Coordinates of C-alpha atoms in Angstrom, one line a residue:
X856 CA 81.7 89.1 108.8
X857 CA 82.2 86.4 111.1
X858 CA 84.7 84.7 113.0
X859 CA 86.9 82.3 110.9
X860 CA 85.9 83.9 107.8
X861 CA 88.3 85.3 105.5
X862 CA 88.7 87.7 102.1
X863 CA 91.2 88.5 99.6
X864 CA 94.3 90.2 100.5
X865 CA 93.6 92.8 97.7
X866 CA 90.3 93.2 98.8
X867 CA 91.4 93.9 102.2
X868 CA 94.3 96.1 102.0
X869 CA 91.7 98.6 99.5
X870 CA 89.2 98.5 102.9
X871 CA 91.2 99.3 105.6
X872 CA 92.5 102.5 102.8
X873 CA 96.5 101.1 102.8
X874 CA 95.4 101.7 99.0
X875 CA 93.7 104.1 97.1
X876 CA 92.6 101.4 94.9
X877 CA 91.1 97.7 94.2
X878 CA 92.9 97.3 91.1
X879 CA 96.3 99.3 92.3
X880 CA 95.9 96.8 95.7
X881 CA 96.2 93.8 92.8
X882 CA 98.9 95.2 90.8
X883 CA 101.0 95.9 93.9
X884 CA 100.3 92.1 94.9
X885 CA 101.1 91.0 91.3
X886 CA 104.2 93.0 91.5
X887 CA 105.0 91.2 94.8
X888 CA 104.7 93.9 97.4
X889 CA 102.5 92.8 99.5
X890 CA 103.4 89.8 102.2
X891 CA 101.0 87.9 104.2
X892 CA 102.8 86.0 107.0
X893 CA 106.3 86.2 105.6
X894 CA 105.1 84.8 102.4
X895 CA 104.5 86.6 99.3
X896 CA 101.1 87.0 97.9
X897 CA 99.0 87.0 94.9
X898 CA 95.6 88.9 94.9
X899 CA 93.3 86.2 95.8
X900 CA 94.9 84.9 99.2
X901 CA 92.8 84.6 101.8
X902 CA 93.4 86.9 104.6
X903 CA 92.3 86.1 108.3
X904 CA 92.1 87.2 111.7
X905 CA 95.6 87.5 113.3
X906 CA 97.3 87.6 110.2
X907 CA 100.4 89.8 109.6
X908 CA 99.8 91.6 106.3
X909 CA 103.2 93.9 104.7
X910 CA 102.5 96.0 102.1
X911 CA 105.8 98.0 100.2
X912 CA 104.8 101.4 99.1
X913 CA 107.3 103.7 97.8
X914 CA 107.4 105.7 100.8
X915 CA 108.1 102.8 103.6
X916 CA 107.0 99.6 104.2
X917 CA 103.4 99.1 106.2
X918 CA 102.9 96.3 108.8
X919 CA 99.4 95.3 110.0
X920 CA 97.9 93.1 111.8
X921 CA 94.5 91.9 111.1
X922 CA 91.5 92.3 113.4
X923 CA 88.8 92.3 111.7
X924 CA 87.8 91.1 108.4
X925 CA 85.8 93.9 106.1
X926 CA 84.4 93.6 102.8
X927 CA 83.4 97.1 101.4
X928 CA 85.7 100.2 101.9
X929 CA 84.7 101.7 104.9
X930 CA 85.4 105.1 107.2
X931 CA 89.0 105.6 108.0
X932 CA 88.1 105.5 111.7
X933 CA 86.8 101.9 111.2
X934 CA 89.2 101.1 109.1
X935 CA 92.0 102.2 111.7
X936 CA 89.9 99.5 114.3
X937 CA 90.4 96.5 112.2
X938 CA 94.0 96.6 112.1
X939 CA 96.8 97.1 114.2
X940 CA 99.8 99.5 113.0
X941 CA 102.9 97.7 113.9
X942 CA 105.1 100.3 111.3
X943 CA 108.2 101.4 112.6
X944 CA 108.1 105.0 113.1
X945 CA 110.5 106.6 110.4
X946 CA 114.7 107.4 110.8
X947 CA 115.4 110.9 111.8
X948 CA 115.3 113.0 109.4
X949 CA 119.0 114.1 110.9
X950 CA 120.1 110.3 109.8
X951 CA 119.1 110.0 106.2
X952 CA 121.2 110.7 103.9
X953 CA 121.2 114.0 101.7
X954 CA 121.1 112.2 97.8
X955 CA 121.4 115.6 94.8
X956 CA 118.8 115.0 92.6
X957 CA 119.6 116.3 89.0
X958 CA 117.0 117.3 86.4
X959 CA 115.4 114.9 84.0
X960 CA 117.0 115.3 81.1
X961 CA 120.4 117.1 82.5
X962 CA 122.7 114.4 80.9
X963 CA 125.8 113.3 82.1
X964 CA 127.1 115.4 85.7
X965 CA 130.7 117.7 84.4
X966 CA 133.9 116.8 86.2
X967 CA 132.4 119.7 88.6
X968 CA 129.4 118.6 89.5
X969 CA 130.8 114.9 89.9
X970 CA 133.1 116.3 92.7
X971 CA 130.8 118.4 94.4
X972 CA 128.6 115.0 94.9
X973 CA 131.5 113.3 96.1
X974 CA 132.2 115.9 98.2
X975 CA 128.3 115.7 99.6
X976 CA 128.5 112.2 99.6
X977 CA 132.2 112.1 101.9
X978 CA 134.3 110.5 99.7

């Protein structure tokens, strides 16, 4: 496309494969995860060159930097051209936190269990 053109943020983010879908690209921008310029988005804002584009997964947040506008869905090699990866790499895996997940379905912790979190947790 050419210079000065732009698309729809939805559109864009499904191209350069930051989703696996068009219509999971609009739900996340319905469900306000996805930030163009500071601002939050709905589906059909126009994206441009040299806009910053932040999409909230449930893993970590992306943060890209248009370079080039694309239509269709394209190789991930191209894909990985027309944008620029300013994500923060992730903590240490030494400075998360340890959370205990419990079962679905396990009910209520005992007095036991409720400790031994504590415990984990250094209180």
């Amino acid at each position: 496309m050419e210079a000065g053109s732009s698309i729809r943020v939805d559109s864009w983010i499904w191209a350069v494969r930051l989703i696996k879908s068009r219509s999971l690209a609009t739900a996340a921008c319905r469900a306000g995860h996805v930030r163009v310029n500071g601002d939050k988005v709905k589906a059909a804002h126009a994206v441009r060159v040299g806009d910053e584009v932040r999409l909230r997964t449930p893993d970590a947040e992306r943060i890209v930097v248009v370079t080039r506008i694309l239509a269709k869905r394209v190789s991930a090699t191209v894909a990985a051209e027309s944008m620029t990866d300013n994500t923060p790499p992730p903590p240490a895996r030494e400075d998360v936190p340890f959370v205990p997940i419990r079962d679905r379905g396990a009910g209520r912790p005992t007095k036991r269990e409720r400790r031994d979190i504590e415990k984990l947790r250094g209180h």
